[in-house]
mmCIF file of C-alpha atoms in Angstrom:
data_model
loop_
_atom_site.group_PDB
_atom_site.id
_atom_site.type_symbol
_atom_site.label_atom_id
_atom_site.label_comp_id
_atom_site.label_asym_id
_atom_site.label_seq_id
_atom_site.Cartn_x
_atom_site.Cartn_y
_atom_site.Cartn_z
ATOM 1 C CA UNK K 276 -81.340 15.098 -100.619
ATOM 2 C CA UNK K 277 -81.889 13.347 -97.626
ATOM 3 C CA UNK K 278 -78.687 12.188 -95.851
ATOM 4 C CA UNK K 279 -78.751 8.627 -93.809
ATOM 5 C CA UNK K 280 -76.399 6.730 -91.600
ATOM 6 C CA UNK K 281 -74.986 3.674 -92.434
ATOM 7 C CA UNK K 282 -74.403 1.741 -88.725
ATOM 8 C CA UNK K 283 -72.251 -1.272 -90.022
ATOM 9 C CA UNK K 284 -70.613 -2.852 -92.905
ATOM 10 C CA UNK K 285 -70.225 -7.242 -93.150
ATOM 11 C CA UNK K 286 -68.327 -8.603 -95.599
ATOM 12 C CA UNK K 287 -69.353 -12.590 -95.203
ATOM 13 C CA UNK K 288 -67.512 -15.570 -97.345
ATOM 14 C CA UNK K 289 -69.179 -18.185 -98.611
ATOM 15 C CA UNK K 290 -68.209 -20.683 -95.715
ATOM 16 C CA UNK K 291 -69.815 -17.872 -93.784
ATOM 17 C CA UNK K 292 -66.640 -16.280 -92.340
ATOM 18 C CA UNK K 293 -66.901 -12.408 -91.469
ATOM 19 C CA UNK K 294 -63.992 -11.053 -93.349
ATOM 20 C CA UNK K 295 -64.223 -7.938 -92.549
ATOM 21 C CA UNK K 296 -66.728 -5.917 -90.324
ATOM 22 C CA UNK K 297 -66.243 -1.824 -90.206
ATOM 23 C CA UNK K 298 -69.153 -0.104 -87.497
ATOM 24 C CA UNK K 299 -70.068 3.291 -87.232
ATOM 25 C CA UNK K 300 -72.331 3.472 -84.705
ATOM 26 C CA UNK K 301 -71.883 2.175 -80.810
ATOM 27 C CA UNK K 302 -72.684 -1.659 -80.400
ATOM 28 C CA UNK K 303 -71.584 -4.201 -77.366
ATOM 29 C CA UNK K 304 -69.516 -7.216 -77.839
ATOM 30 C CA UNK K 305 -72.911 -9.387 -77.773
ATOM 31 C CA UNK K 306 -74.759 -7.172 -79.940
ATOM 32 C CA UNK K 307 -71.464 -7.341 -82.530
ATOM 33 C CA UNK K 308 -70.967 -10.566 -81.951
ATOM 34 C CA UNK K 309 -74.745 -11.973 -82.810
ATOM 35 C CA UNK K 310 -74.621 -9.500 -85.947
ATOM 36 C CA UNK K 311 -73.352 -12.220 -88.456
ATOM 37 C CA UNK K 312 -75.487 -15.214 -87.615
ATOM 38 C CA UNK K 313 -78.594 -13.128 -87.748
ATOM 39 C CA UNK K 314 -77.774 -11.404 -91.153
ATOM 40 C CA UNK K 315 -80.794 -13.291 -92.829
ATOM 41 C CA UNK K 316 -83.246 -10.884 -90.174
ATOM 42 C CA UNK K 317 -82.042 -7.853 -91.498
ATOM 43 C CA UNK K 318 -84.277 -5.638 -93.602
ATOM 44 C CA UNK K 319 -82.484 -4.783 -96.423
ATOM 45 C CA UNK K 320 -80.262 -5.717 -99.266
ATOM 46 C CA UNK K 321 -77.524 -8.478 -99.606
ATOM 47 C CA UNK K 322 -75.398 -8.233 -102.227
ATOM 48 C CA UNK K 323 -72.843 -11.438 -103.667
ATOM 49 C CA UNK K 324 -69.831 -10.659 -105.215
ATOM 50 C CA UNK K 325 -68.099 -14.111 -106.255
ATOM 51 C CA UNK K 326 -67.645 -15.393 -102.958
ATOM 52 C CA UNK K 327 -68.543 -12.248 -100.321
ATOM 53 C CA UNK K 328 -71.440 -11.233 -99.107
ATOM 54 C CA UNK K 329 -71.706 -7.538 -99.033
ATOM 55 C CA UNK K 330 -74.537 -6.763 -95.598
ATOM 56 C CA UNK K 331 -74.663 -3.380 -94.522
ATOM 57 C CA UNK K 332 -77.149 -2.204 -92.034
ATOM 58 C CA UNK K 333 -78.580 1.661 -92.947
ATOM 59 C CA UNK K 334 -81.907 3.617 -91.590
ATOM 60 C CA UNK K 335 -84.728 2.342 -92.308
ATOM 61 C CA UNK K 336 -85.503 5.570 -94.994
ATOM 62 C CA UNK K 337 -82.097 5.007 -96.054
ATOM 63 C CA UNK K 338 -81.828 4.626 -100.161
ATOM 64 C CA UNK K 339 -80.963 1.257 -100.975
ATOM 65 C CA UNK K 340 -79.737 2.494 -104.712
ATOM 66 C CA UNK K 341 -77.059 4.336 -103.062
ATOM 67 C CA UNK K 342 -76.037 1.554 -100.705
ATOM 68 C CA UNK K 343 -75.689 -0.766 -104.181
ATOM 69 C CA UNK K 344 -73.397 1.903 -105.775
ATOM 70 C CA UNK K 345 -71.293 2.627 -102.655
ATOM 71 C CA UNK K 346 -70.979 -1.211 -102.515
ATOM 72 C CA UNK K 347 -70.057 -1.429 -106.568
ATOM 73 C CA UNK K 348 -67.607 1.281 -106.117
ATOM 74 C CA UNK K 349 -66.099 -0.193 -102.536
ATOM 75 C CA UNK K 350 -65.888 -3.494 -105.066
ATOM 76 C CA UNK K 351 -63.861 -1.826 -107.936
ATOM 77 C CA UNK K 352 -61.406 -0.404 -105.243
ATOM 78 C CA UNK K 353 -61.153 -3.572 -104.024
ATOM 79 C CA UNK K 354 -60.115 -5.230 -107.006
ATOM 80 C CA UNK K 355 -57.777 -2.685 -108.099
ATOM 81 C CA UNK K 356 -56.088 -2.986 -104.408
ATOM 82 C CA UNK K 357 -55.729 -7.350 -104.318
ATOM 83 C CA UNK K 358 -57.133 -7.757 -108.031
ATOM 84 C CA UNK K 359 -60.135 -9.600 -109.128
ATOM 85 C CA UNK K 360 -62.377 -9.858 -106.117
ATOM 86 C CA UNK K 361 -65.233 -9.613 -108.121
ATOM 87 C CA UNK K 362 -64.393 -12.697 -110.184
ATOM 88 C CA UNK K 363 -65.687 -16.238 -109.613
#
């Protein structure tokens, strides 16, 4: 098993309002702040969930399978924490 990093996590509304933004690697204000706006340039996957956008940025080998079951699971905490995030 090869192990990957993931470097940031976006959570995005609809509107397109960063909810919530979790990085774990070392970024400047401009780089963090340009993140959200070019979300559409990333290579990857985007995931909706109702009305968030799920954007995380991994390596490039990463395993994009994983990153959709980390996000499920991070979704089924989240709904048993505020209830029904997942809804529509």
């Amino acid at each position: 098993m090869k192990l990957f990093q993931i470097h940031f996590v976006l959570l995005i509304s609809r509107q397109g309002k960063v909810r919530l933004t979790k990085w774990y690697s070392t970024y400047s204000k401009k780089e963090r702040s340009k993140a959200p706006d070019s979300a559409i340039l990333w290579n990857g996957e985007d995931l909706k969930y109702a009305s968030l956008y799920f954007c995380m940025c991994i390596d490039p080998d990463g395993n994009e399978l994983e990153i959709l079951e980390i996000i499920h699971h991070y979704v089924e905490v989240l709904d048993r924490y505020f209830g029904s995030v997942s809804l529509p």
